Amino acid sequence: AYAGLPLPHRDYTSTLAFVTGHEDPTKKSSSIDWPSLAKGIGTLVFFMGVKNLPSIVERLVQNGRAPETPVALVRWGTTSRHRTVTGTLKTIVARAKAAAMKAPAIIVVGKVVELRDTLQWFERRPLLGKRIVVTRARAQASDLVGKLTDMGADCLECPTIRVIAPPSWTALDQCIGHIDQYHWLVFTSVNGVHFFFERLFHQGMDARALGHLRTAAIGPATQEELLKYGITTDILPETYQAESVVDAFSREDLRDKWVLLPRAMEARAVLPEELTRMGAKVNEVTAYQTVQASDGVDQLIDGLRQGRIDMVTFTSSSTAKNFKALLPEQHGGLMKGVRVASIGPITAETALSLGFESTIVASEFTISGLCSAIVAHYTSA
């Protein structure tokens, strides 16, 4: 079914047989009724028969099956390593050899194989067979993993970061306690929104305490997370790039306005610098921190050494930095031939400084944008 092969079909055949393709080698003669199979059954499915493919083809033709009968070999069906090779009884042995088809696979013989051109769906997915490493924090990786998997990729989750609470809540709690003194609340990530509201609720307050504030969110994902708490975004700069921030706030008078910026520890300085340049009084406070994670590192290194990794994705500068830290000090050519996909130019710059040149840089700095860029790359290739 995953190969687009209906076994019986009202317009082709109503008979179907499943046959072992590898009988006991100690038997003196075959117990398979080859004449009846060759002439009396519409669709034949042989299990474990790749090694004996030449013999199976020979017996069918000798017993009356037309050499032009369509044949399909399906290997690793339903998995990301799924492959199908088609031909006829006359050509399939040569085609299977040229395609290096090996066990485990099944052999389907019959006119229903002609329907594959119309019905195949699984193999048309653009990322089928590509093994892609997802370095995002496990708690946030499901969206990226889900999208890539739906498009056929085999995802190896190797989170390089964990998002945790800051060393102390004191600074953020103090800011929330004086929230009435601020004019703007600016969020730069989904994590910033989550941890801010966690502390807001901890102090016995809710979204009503923010009624006097105007809000800004960097990127649509942050905007969507903020909306979950009942807060709409007044301003939406698309990126951290200075031009985007300036353009987004161009119609606002920020002179002497207090701006609360809850975000990651050791975050980039561009945003508070630009807001300050526009006259705002910015209070930057740590809402969370990222630390190195190493889940799945053994599987990652093993995959790189065996050449079974096609691509590594970076969704932030911290994922790139911590990925580099996970590799052996003398990692040599482990990344040779492995493509790198970055969610945006800033992440790509960080990756390049670490020795990872990005083959793909998303033009829309979101998970959906990253996935679209990956698909476009493989489609054009």
mmCIF file of C-alpha atoms in Angstrom:
data_model
loop_
_atom_site.group_PDB
_atom_site.id
_atom_site.type_symbol
_atom_site.label_atom_id
_atom_site.label_comp_id
_atom_site.label_asym_id
_atom_site.label_seq_id
_atom_site.Cartn_x
_atom_site.Cartn_y
_atom_site.Cartn_z
ATOM 1 C CA ALA A 1 0.000 0.000 0.000
ATOM 2 C CA TYR A 2 2.825 2.438 0.807
ATOM 3 C CA ALA A 3 4.367 1.639 -2.591
ATOM 4 C CA GLY A 4 1.068 2.350 -4.358
ATOM 5 C CA LEU A 5 0.363 -1.302 -5.154
ATOM 6 C CA PRO A 6 -3.226 -2.531 -4.684
ATOM 7 C CA LEU A 7 -2.986 -6.321 -4.617
ATOM 8 C CA PRO A 8 -6.423 -7.222 -5.998
ATOM 9 C CA HIS A 9 -8.246 -4.689 -8.196
ATOM 10 C CA ARG A 10 -11.616 -5.081 -9.897
ATOM 11 C CA ASP A 11 -10.247 -3.919 -13.249
ATOM 12 C CA TYR A 12 -7.126 -6.102 -13.124
ATOM 13 C CA THR A 13 -7.527 -9.262 -11.035
ATOM 14 C CA SER A 14 -9.616 -10.869 -8.318
ATOM 15 C CA THR A 15 -7.048 -13.510 -7.358
ATOM 16 C CA LEU A 16 -4.067 -13.140 -5.073
ATOM 17 C CA ALA A 17 -1.422 -15.482 -3.628
ATOM 18 C CA PHE A 18 1.318 -15.048 -1.038
ATOM 19 C CA VAL A 19 4.321 -17.272 -1.612
ATOM 20 C CA THR A 20 7.577 -17.883 0.198
ATOM 21 C CA GLY A 21 10.487 -16.793 -1.923
ATOM 22 C CA HIS A 22 12.999 -18.856 -0.008
ATOM 23 C CA GLU A 23 12.093 -22.496 0.516
ATOM 24 C CA ASP A 24 14.057 -24.807 2.782
ATOM 25 C CA PRO A 25 17.336 -25.383 0.869
ATOM 26 C CA THR A 26 17.523 -28.985 2.155
ATOM 27 C CA LYS A 27 14.318 -29.949 0.320
ATOM 28 C CA LYS A 28 14.854 -32.176 -2.736
ATOM 29 C CA SER A 29 12.159 -30.456 -4.787
ATOM 30 C CA SER A 30 9.935 -27.400 -4.615
ATOM 31 C CA SER A 31 6.514 -27.801 -3.029
ATOM 32 C CA ILE A 32 5.252 -24.715 -4.888
ATOM 33 C CA ASP A 33 2.782 -25.388 -7.706
ATOM 34 C CA TRP A 34 4.520 -23.136 -10.237
ATOM 35 C CA PRO A 35 2.216 -23.913 -13.206
ATOM 36 C CA SER A 36 -0.862 -22.952 -11.195
ATOM 37 C CA LEU A 37 0.799 -19.774 -9.867
ATOM 38 C CA ALA A 38 2.066 -18.708 -13.259
ATOM 39 C CA LYS A 39 -1.235 -19.116 -15.117
ATOM 40 C CA GLY A 40 -3.994 -19.124 -12.511
ATOM 41 C CA ILE A 41 -3.274 -16.253 -10.094
ATOM 42 C CA GLY A 42 -3.474 -12.560 -10.988
ATOM 43 C CA THR A 43 -1.209 -11.052 -8.317
ATOM 44 C CA LEU A 44 1.714 -12.880 -6.724
ATOM 45 C CA VAL A 45 3.584 -11.629 -3.652
ATOM 46 C CA PHE A 46 6.862 -13.360 -2.779
ATOM 47 C CA PHE A 47 8.359 -12.931 0.677
ATOM 48 C CA MET A 48 12.118 -13.075 1.282
ATOM 49 C CA GLY A 49 12.779 -13.713 -2.396
ATOM 50 C CA VAL A 50 15.318 -11.105 -3.471
ATOM 51 C CA LYS A 51 18.236 -13.529 -3.405
ATOM 52 C CA ASN A 52 16.223 -16.007 -5.488
ATOM 53 C CA LEU A 53 14.767 -13.395 -7.847
ATOM 54 C CA PRO A 54 16.422 -14.874 -11.003
ATOM 55 C CA SER A 55 15.082 -18.331 -10.160
ATOM 56 C CA ILE A 56 11.572 -17.018 -9.403
ATOM 57 C CA VAL A 57 11.473 -15.121 -12.701
ATOM 58 C CA GLU A 58 12.740 -18.145 -14.626
ATOM 59 C CA ARG A 59 10.150 -20.525 -13.125
ATOM 60 C CA LEU A 60 7.257 -18.142 -13.787
ATOM 61 C CA VAL A 61 8.228 -17.566 -17.422
ATOM 62 C CA GLN A 62 8.904 -21.264 -18.004
ATOM 63 C CA ASN A 63 5.436 -22.064 -16.674
ATOM 64 C CA GLY A 64 3.597 -19.638 -18.898
ATOM 65 C CA ARG A 65 3.718 -16.170 -17.347
ATOM 66 C CA ALA A 66 4.322 -13.496 -19.991
ATOM 67 C CA PRO A 67 7.805 -11.904 -19.871
ATOM 68 C CA GLU A 68 6.104 -8.469 -20.135
ATOM 69 C CA THR A 69 4.280 -8.982 -16.812
ATOM 70 C CA PRO A 70 4.966 -5.974 -14.505
ATOM 71 C CA VAL A 71 7.046 -6.581 -11.351
ATOM 72 C CA ALA A 72 7.877 -4.422 -8.330
ATOM 73 C CA LEU A 73 10.403 -4.894 -5.530
ATOM 74 C CA VAL A 74 9.680 -3.019 -2.295
ATOM 75 C CA ARG A 75 12.432 -2.699 0.311
ATOM 76 C CA TRP A 76 12.115 -1.384 3.874
ATOM 77 C CA GLY A 77 8.436 -0.634 3.227
ATOM 78 C CA THR A 78 6.763 2.125 5.293
ATOM 79 C CA THR A 79 10.045 3.369 6.763
ATOM 80 C CA SER A 80 12.148 6.372 5.811
ATOM 81 C CA ARG A 81 14.433 3.939 3.942
ATOM 82 C CA HIS A 82 11.547 2.766 1.737
ATOM 83 C CA ARG A 83 12.571 2.022 -1.871
ATOM 84 C CA THR A 84 10.752 0.570 -4.848
ATOM 85 C CA VAL A 85 12.159 -0.738 -8.117
ATOM 86 C CA THR A 86 9.861 -1.708 -10.986
ATOM 87 C CA GLY A 87 10.237 -3.532 -14.268
ATOM 88 C CA THR A 88 8.922 -6.643 -15.993
ATOM 89 C CA LEU A 89 9.777 -10.302 -15.640
ATOM 90 C CA LYS A 90 12.106 -9.710 -18.582
ATOM 91 C CA THR A 91 13.958 -6.721 -17.042
ATOM 92 C CA ILE A 92 13.548 -6.858 -13.262
ATOM 93 C CA VAL A 93 16.650 -8.955 -12.485
ATOM 94 C CA ALA A 94 18.940 -6.462 -14.225
ATOM 95 C CA ARG A 95 17.133 -3.464 -12.704
ATOM 96 C CA ALA A 96 17.274 -4.913 -9.188
ATOM 97 C CA LYS A 97 20.991 -5.566 -9.588
ATOM 98 C CA ALA A 98 21.623 -2.048 -10.900
ATOM 99 C CA ALA A 99 19.689 -0.589 -7.942
ATOM 100 C CA ALA A 100 21.575 -2.804 -5.458
ATOM 101 C CA MET A 101 18.288 -4.088 -4.046
ATOM 102 C CA LYS A 102 18.864 -6.433 -1.136
ATOM 103 C CA ALA A 103 16.811 -8.037 1.614
ATOM 104 C CA PRO A 104 14.529 -7.265 3.319
ATOM 105 C CA ALA A 105 12.148 -6.800 0.394
ATOM 106 C CA ILE A 106 9.034 -8.286 -1.160
ATOM 107 C CA ILE A 107 8.346 -9.045 -4.824
ATOM 108 C CA VAL A 108 4.972 -8.186 -6.362
ATOM 109 C CA VAL A 109 4.140 -9.700 -9.762
ATOM 110 C CA GLY A 110 1.064 -8.763 -11.767
ATOM 111 C CA LYS A 111 -0.694 -6.082 -13.813
ATOM 112 C CA VAL A 112 -1.642 -4.187 -10.616
ATOM 113 C CA VAL A 113 1.943 -2.894 -10.573
ATOM 114 C CA GLU A 114 0.902 -0.594 -13.458
ATOM 115 C CA LEU A 115 -1.297 1.329 -11.003
ATOM 116 C CA ARG A 116 1.742 2.458 -9.030
ATOM 117 C CA ASP A 117 2.266 5.459 -11.302
ATOM 118 C CA THR A 118 -1.137 6.758 -10.224
ATOM 119 C CA LEU A 119 -1.382 5.551 -6.639
ATOM 120 C CA GLN A 120 2.077 5.943 -5.176
ATOM 121 C CA TRP A 121 2.133 8.648 -2.493
ATOM 122 C CA PHE A 122 4.675 7.758 0.157
ATOM 123 C CA GLU A 123 7.726 8.027 -2.074
ATOM 124 C CA ARG A 124 6.626 11.353 -3.518
ATOM 125 C CA ARG A 125 7.294 13.082 -0.219
ATOM 126 C CA PRO A 126 10.236 15.439 -0.784
ATOM 127 C CA LEU A 127 12.411 14.393 2.172
ATOM 128 C CA LEU A 128 11.987 10.626 1.964
ATOM 129 C CA GLY A 129 15.186 8.851 2.951
ATOM 130 C CA LYS A 130 16.889 11.963 4.371
ATOM 131 C CA ARG A 131 18.178 11.621 7.928
ATOM 132 C CA ILE A 132 18.020 15.005 9.609
ATOM 133 C CA VAL A 133 19.365 15.910 13.040
ATOM 134 C CA VAL A 134 17.146 18.173 15.164
ATOM 135 C CA THR A 135 19.205 20.026 17.761
ATOM 136 C CA ARG A 136 16.369 22.033 19.285
ATOM 137 C CA ALA A 137 15.474 21.611 22.962
ATOM 138 C CA ARG A 138 13.359 18.466 23.335
ATOM 139 C CA ALA A 139 10.412 20.333 24.846
ATOM 140 C CA GLN A 140 10.146 22.460 21.685
ATOM 141 C CA ALA A 141 11.342 20.013 19.042
ATOM 142 C CA SER A 142 8.000 18.303 18.344
ATOM 143 C CA ASP A 143 6.822 20.908 15.825
ATOM 144 C CA LEU A 144 10.003 20.687 13.742
ATOM 145 C CA VAL A 145 10.227 16.895 14.039
ATOM 146 C CA GLY A 146 6.565 16.531 13.078
ATOM 147 C CA LYS A 147 6.836 18.713 9.979
ATOM 148 C CA LEU A 148 10.023 17.040 8.739
ATOM 149 C CA THR A 149 8.651 13.556 9.406
ATOM 150 C CA ASP A 150 5.435 14.311 7.529
ATOM 151 C CA MET A 151 7.585 15.182 4.518
ATOM 152 C CA GLY A 152 9.415 11.865 4.712
ATOM 153 C CA ALA A 153 12.525 12.626 6.765
ATOM 154 C CA ASP A 154 13.966 10.298 9.375
ATOM 155 C CA CYS A 155 14.606 12.664 12.299
ATOM 156 C CA LEU A 156 17.315 12.041 14.855
ATOM 157 C CA GLU A 157 16.517 14.072 17.955
ATOM 158 C CA CYS A 158 19.722 15.263 19.557
ATOM 159 C CA PRO A 159 18.802 18.291 21.683
ATOM 160 C CA THR A 160 21.920 20.339 22.325
ATOM 161 C CA ILE A 161 20.231 22.709 24.780
ATOM 162 C CA ARG A 162 17.856 22.616 27.729
ATOM 163 C CA VAL A 163 15.819 25.627 28.713
ATOM 164 C CA ILE A 164 15.758 26.097 32.486
ATOM 165 C CA ALA A 165 14.972 28.725 35.098
ATOM 166 C CA PRO A 166 17.548 31.469 35.774
ATOM 167 C CA PRO A 167 19.866 31.235 38.804
ATOM 168 C CA SER A 168 17.526 33.606 40.634
ATOM 169 C CA TRP A 169 13.996 34.908 40.140
ATOM 170 C CA THR A 170 14.648 38.052 42.193
ATOM 171 C CA ALA A 171 15.165 40.506 39.314
ATOM 172 C CA LEU A 172 12.190 39.324 37.287
ATOM 173 C CA ASP A 173 9.928 39.186 40.346
ATOM 174 C CA GLN A 174 10.877 42.752 41.251
ATOM 175 C CA CYS A 175 10.046 43.960 37.731
ATOM 176 C CA ILE A 176 6.684 42.186 37.799
ATOM 177 C CA GLY A 177 6.002 43.704 41.220
ATOM 178 C CA HIS A 178 6.436 47.167 39.649
ATOM 179 C CA ILE A 179 4.766 46.333 36.339
ATOM 180 C CA ASP A 180 2.566 49.458 36.598
ATOM 181 C CA GLN A 181 5.672 51.611 36.004
ATOM 182 C CA TYR A 182 6.316 50.217 32.506
ATOM 183 C CA HIS A 183 4.901 51.364 29.180
ATOM 184 C CA TRP A 184 6.059 48.524 26.949
ATOM 185 C CA LEU A 185 6.580 44.774 27.405
ATOM 186 C CA VAL A 186 8.763 43.198 24.719
ATOM 187 C CA PHE A 187 9.197 39.437 24.237
ATOM 188 C CA THR A 188 11.906 37.934 22.065
ATOM 189 C CA SER A 189 10.994 34.239 22.285
ATOM 190 C CA VAL A 190 8.360 31.698 23.229
ATOM 191 C CA ASN A 191 10.438 30.816 26.298
ATOM 192 C CA GLY A 192 10.438 34.417 27.473
ATOM 193 C CA VAL A 193 6.647 34.506 27.324
ATOM 194 C CA HIS A 194 6.311 31.196 29.172
ATOM 195 C CA PHE A 195 8.627 32.047 32.062
ATOM 196 C CA PHE A 196 7.314 35.615 32.416
ATOM 197 C CA PHE A 197 3.732 34.434 32.861
ATOM 198 C CA GLU A 198 4.832 31.646 35.169
ATOM 199 C CA ARG A 199 6.243 34.285 37.564
ATOM 200 C CA LEU A 200 3.279 36.609 37.007
ATOM 201 C CA PHE A 201 0.911 33.852 38.122
ATOM 202 C CA HIS A 202 3.278 32.940 40.966
ATOM 203 C CA GLN A 203 2.737 36.430 42.389
ATOM 204 C CA GLY A 204 -1.015 35.997 42.281
ATOM 205 C CA MET A 205 -1.561 38.200 39.222
ATOM 206 C CA ASP A 206 -2.931 37.472 35.783
ATOM 207 C CA ALA A 207 -3.159 39.125 32.351
ATOM 208 C CA ARG A 208 -5.301 41.944 33.753
ATOM 209 C CA ALA A 209 -2.166 43.356 35.379
ATOM 210 C CA LEU A 210 -0.837 44.065 31.886
ATOM 211 C CA GLY A 211 -3.886 45.978 30.668
ATOM 212 C CA HIS A 212 -2.085 49.334 30.570
ATOM 213 C CA LEU A 213 0.921 47.998 28.626
ATOM 214 C CA ARG A 214 1.665 47.878 24.945
ATOM 215 C CA THR A 215 3.408 44.750 23.759
ATOM 216 C CA ALA A 216 5.840 43.689 21.074
ATOM 217 C CA ALA A 217 6.853 40.174 20.077
ATOM 218 C CA ILE A 218 9.801 39.149 17.933
ATOM 219 C CA GLY A 219 8.547 36.684 15.335
ATOM 220 C CA PRO A 220 5.159 35.067 14.712
ATOM 221 C CA ALA A 221 5.822 32.078 17.014
ATOM 222 C CA THR A 222 6.313 34.444 19.966
ATOM 223 C CA GLN A 223 3.188 36.326 18.923
ATOM 224 C CA GLU A 224 1.161 33.095 18.919
ATOM 225 C CA GLU A 225 2.476 32.088 22.356
ATOM 226 C CA LEU A 226 1.568 35.489 23.790
ATOM 227 C CA LEU A 227 -1.949 35.178 22.410
ATOM 228 C CA LYS A 228 -2.410 31.944 24.409
ATOM 229 C CA TYR A 229 -2.314 34.129 27.540
ATOM 230 C CA GLY A 230 -4.937 36.490 26.129
ATOM 231 C CA ILE A 231 -2.529 39.220 25.033
ATOM 232 C CA THR A 232 -2.440 40.511 21.456
ATOM 233 C CA THR A 233 0.727 41.967 19.987
ATOM 234 C CA ASP A 234 0.819 45.674 19.165
ATOM 235 C CA ILE A 235 4.092 45.465 17.241
ATOM 236 C CA LEU A 236 5.675 42.537 15.426
ATOM 237 C CA PRO A 237 9.295 42.993 14.309
ATOM 238 C CA GLU A 238 10.019 39.976 12.121
ATOM 239 C CA THR A 239 13.650 39.565 13.177
ATOM 240 C CA TYR A 240 16.362 40.691 15.587
ATOM 241 C CA GLN A 241 18.005 42.608 12.774
ATOM 242 C CA ALA A 242 18.344 46.278 13.642
ATOM 243 C CA GLU A 243 16.536 47.394 10.499
ATOM 244 C CA SER A 244 13.517 45.275 11.326
ATOM 245 C CA VAL A 245 13.300 46.601 14.901
ATOM 246 C CA VAL A 246 13.653 50.218 13.811
ATOM 247 C CA ASP A 247 11.044 49.781 11.087
ATOM 248 C CA ALA A 248 8.563 48.118 13.455
ATOM 249 C CA PHE A 249 8.838 50.897 16.053
ATOM 250 C CA SER A 250 9.135 53.731 13.514
ATOM 251 C CA ARG A 251 5.642 55.079 14.232
ATOM 252 C CA GLU A 252 6.040 54.918 18.017
ATOM 253 C CA ASP A 253 7.386 57.630 20.288
ATOM 254 C CA LEU A 254 9.655 55.762 22.708
ATOM 255 C CA ARG A 255 11.247 58.813 24.293
ATOM 256 C CA ASP A 256 11.398 58.348 28.077
ATOM 257 C CA LYS A 257 9.169 55.279 27.835
ATOM 258 C CA TRP A 258 10.029 52.372 30.167
ATOM 259 C CA VAL A 259 10.448 49.064 28.369
ATOM 260 C CA LEU A 260 10.614 45.695 30.154
ATOM 261 C CA LEU A 261 12.556 43.081 28.192
ATOM 262 C CA PRO A 262 12.382 39.617 29.828
ATOM 263 C CA ARG A 263 14.582 37.215 27.891
ATOM 264 C CA ALA A 264 17.435 34.719 27.938
ATOM 265 C CA MET A 265 20.594 35.145 29.928
ATOM 266 C CA GLU A 266 23.477 36.296 27.703
ATOM 267 C CA ALA A 267 21.195 37.278 24.830
ATOM 268 C CA ARG A 268 22.392 39.465 21.953
ATOM 269 C CA ALA A 269 22.565 43.189 22.637
ATOM 270 C CA VAL A 270 21.086 44.477 19.392
ATOM 271 C CA LEU A 271 17.494 44.865 20.615
ATOM 272 C CA PRO A 272 18.096 46.857 23.832
ATOM 273 C CA GLU A 273 20.664 48.969 21.980
ATOM 274 C CA GLU A 274 18.209 49.884 19.232
ATOM 275 C CA LEU A 275 15.400 50.621 21.668
ATOM 276 C CA THR A 276 17.712 52.796 23.760
ATOM 277 C CA ARG A 277 18.830 54.621 20.625
ATOM 278 C CA MET A 278 15.173 55.456 19.994
ATOM 279 C CA GLY A 279 14.926 57.073 23.427
ATOM 280 C CA ALA A 280 13.486 54.210 25.484
ATOM 281 C CA LYS A 281 14.588 53.340 29.015
ATOM 282 C CA VAL A 282 15.155 49.612 28.724
ATOM 283 C CA ASN A 283 15.193 47.225 31.673
ATOM 284 C CA GLU A 284 16.622 43.941 30.399
ATOM 285 C CA VAL A 285 15.978 41.077 32.848
ATOM 286 C CA THR A 286 16.795 37.368 32.750
ATOM 287 C CA ALA A 287 13.698 35.170 32.461
ATOM 288 C CA TYR A 288 15.434 31.879 31.608
ATOM 289 C CA GLN A 289 18.724 30.372 30.567
ATOM 290 C CA THR A 290 19.881 27.675 28.178
ATOM 291 C CA VAL A 291 22.341 25.003 29.224
ATOM 292 C CA GLN A 292 24.051 22.277 27.277
ATOM 293 C CA ALA A 293 22.265 18.952 26.775
ATOM 294 C CA SER A 294 23.718 15.723 25.444
ATOM 295 C CA ASP A 295 20.740 13.410 24.846
ATOM 296 C CA GLY A 296 21.363 11.149 21.875
ATOM 297 C CA VAL A 297 24.969 12.218 21.383
ATOM 298 C CA ASP A 298 26.250 8.639 21.004
ATOM 299 C CA GLN A 299 23.723 7.938 18.267
ATOM 300 C CA LEU A 300 24.661 11.238 16.615
ATOM 301 C CA ILE A 301 28.402 10.520 16.566
ATOM 302 C CA ASP A 302 27.785 6.982 15.352
ATOM 303 C CA GLY A 303 25.555 8.267 12.544
ATOM 304 C CA LEU A 304 28.136 10.841 11.471
ATOM 305 C CA ARG A 305 30.933 8.286 11.457
ATOM 306 C CA GLN A 306 28.885 5.896 9.323
ATOM 307 C CA GLY A 307 27.901 8.654 6.902
ATOM 308 C CA ARG A 308 24.207 8.173 7.671
ATOM 309 C CA ILE A 309 23.443 11.815 8.498
ATOM 310 C CA ASP A 310 22.288 14.026 5.626
ATOM 311 C CA MET A 311 21.611 17.285 7.450
ATOM 312 C CA VAL A 312 21.913 19.068 10.795
ATOM 313 C CA THR A 313 19.442 21.828 11.681
ATOM 314 C CA PHE A 314 20.172 24.828 13.889
ATOM 315 C CA THR A 315 17.247 26.851 15.239
ATOM 316 C CA SER A 316 19.322 29.295 17.292
ATOM 317 C CA SER A 317 22.905 30.328 17.900
ATOM 318 C CA SER A 318 22.928 28.359 21.152
ATOM 319 C CA THR A 319 22.012 25.118 19.371
ATOM 320 C CA ALA A 320 24.974 25.624 17.028
ATOM 321 C CA LYS A 321 27.402 26.407 19.855
ATOM 322 C CA ASN A 322 26.370 23.421 21.921
ATOM 323 C CA PHE A 323 26.369 21.108 18.904
ATOM 324 C CA LYS A 324 30.019 22.012 18.349
ATOM 325 C CA ALA A 325 30.706 21.253 22.025
ATOM 326 C CA LEU A 326 29.187 17.778 21.657
ATOM 327 C CA LEU A 327 31.551 16.739 18.878
ATOM 328 C CA PRO A 328 34.854 15.062 19.765
ATOM 329 C CA GLU A 329 37.719 17.530 20.034
ATOM 330 C CA GLN A 330 39.388 15.912 17.045
ATOM 331 C CA HIS A 331 36.220 15.420 15.017
ATOM 332 C CA GLY A 332 38.095 15.545 11.722
ATOM 333 C CA GLY A 333 35.801 14.895 8.789
ATOM 334 C CA LEU A 334 32.694 13.905 10.755
ATOM 335 C CA MET A 335 30.687 16.702 9.130
ATOM 336 C CA LYS A 336 32.035 16.084 5.635
ATOM 337 C CA GLY A 337 29.135 15.895 3.203
ATOM 338 C CA VAL A 338 26.589 16.852 5.880
ATOM 339 C CA ARG A 339 24.412 19.815 4.956
ATOM 340 C CA VAL A 340 23.650 22.482 7.549
ATOM 341 C CA ALA A 341 20.305 24.307 7.696
ATOM 342 C CA SER A 342 19.968 27.473 9.807
ATOM 343 C CA ILE A 343 16.744 29.206 10.763
ATOM 344 C CA GLY A 344 18.109 32.635 9.858
ATOM 345 C CA PRO A 345 21.213 34.690 9.041
ATOM 346 C CA ILE A 346 22.212 35.318 12.661
ATOM 347 C CA THR A 347 22.216 31.604 13.436
ATOM 348 C CA ALA A 348 24.070 30.988 10.166
ATOM 349 C CA GLU A 349 26.743 33.529 11.135
ATOM 350 C CA THR A 350 27.234 31.806 14.486
ATOM 351 C CA ALA A 351 27.434 28.413 12.800
ATOM 352 C CA LEU A 352 30.003 29.696 10.306
ATOM 353 C CA SER A 353 32.160 31.083 13.114
ATOM 354 C CA LEU A 354 32.182 27.555 14.549
ATOM 355 C CA GLY A 355 33.210 25.991 11.246
ATOM 356 C CA PHE A 356 29.750 24.970 9.977
ATOM 357 C CA GLU A 357 28.838 26.636 6.701
ATOM 358 C CA SER A 358 25.079 26.708 6.191
ATOM 359 C CA THR A 359 23.908 25.202 2.937
ATOM 360 C CA ILE A 360 20.419 26.461 3.737
ATOM 361 C CA VAL A 361 19.390 29.702 5.435
ATOM 362 C CA ALA A 362 15.656 30.234 5.843
ATOM 363 C CA SER A 363 14.301 33.528 4.512
ATOM 364 C CA GLU A 364 11.318 33.302 6.879
ATOM 365 C CA PHE A 365 12.810 32.898 10.355
ATOM 366 C CA THR A 366 10.304 30.350 11.674
ATOM 367 C CA ILE A 367 10.080 26.555 11.924
ATOM 368 C CA SER A 368 7.745 26.518 8.918
ATOM 369 C CA GLY A 369 10.160 28.755 7.024
ATOM 370 C CA LEU A 370 13.073 26.463 7.860
ATOM 371 C CA CYS A 371 11.149 23.390 6.676
ATOM 372 C CA SER A 372 10.146 25.132 3.443
ATOM 373 C CA ALA A 373 13.773 26.070 2.782
ATOM 374 C CA ILE A 374 14.906 22.471 3.360
ATOM 375 C CA VAL A 375 12.260 21.133 0.977
ATOM 376 C CA ALA A 376 13.145 23.751 -1.646
ATOM 377 C CA HIS A 377 16.801 22.768 -1.412
ATOM 378 C CA TYR A 378 16.194 19.066 -1.980
ATOM 379 C CA THR A 379 13.546 19.684 -4.631
ATOM 380 C CA SER A 380 15.847 21.892 -6.682
ATOM 381 C CA ALA A 381 18.757 19.494 -6.147
#
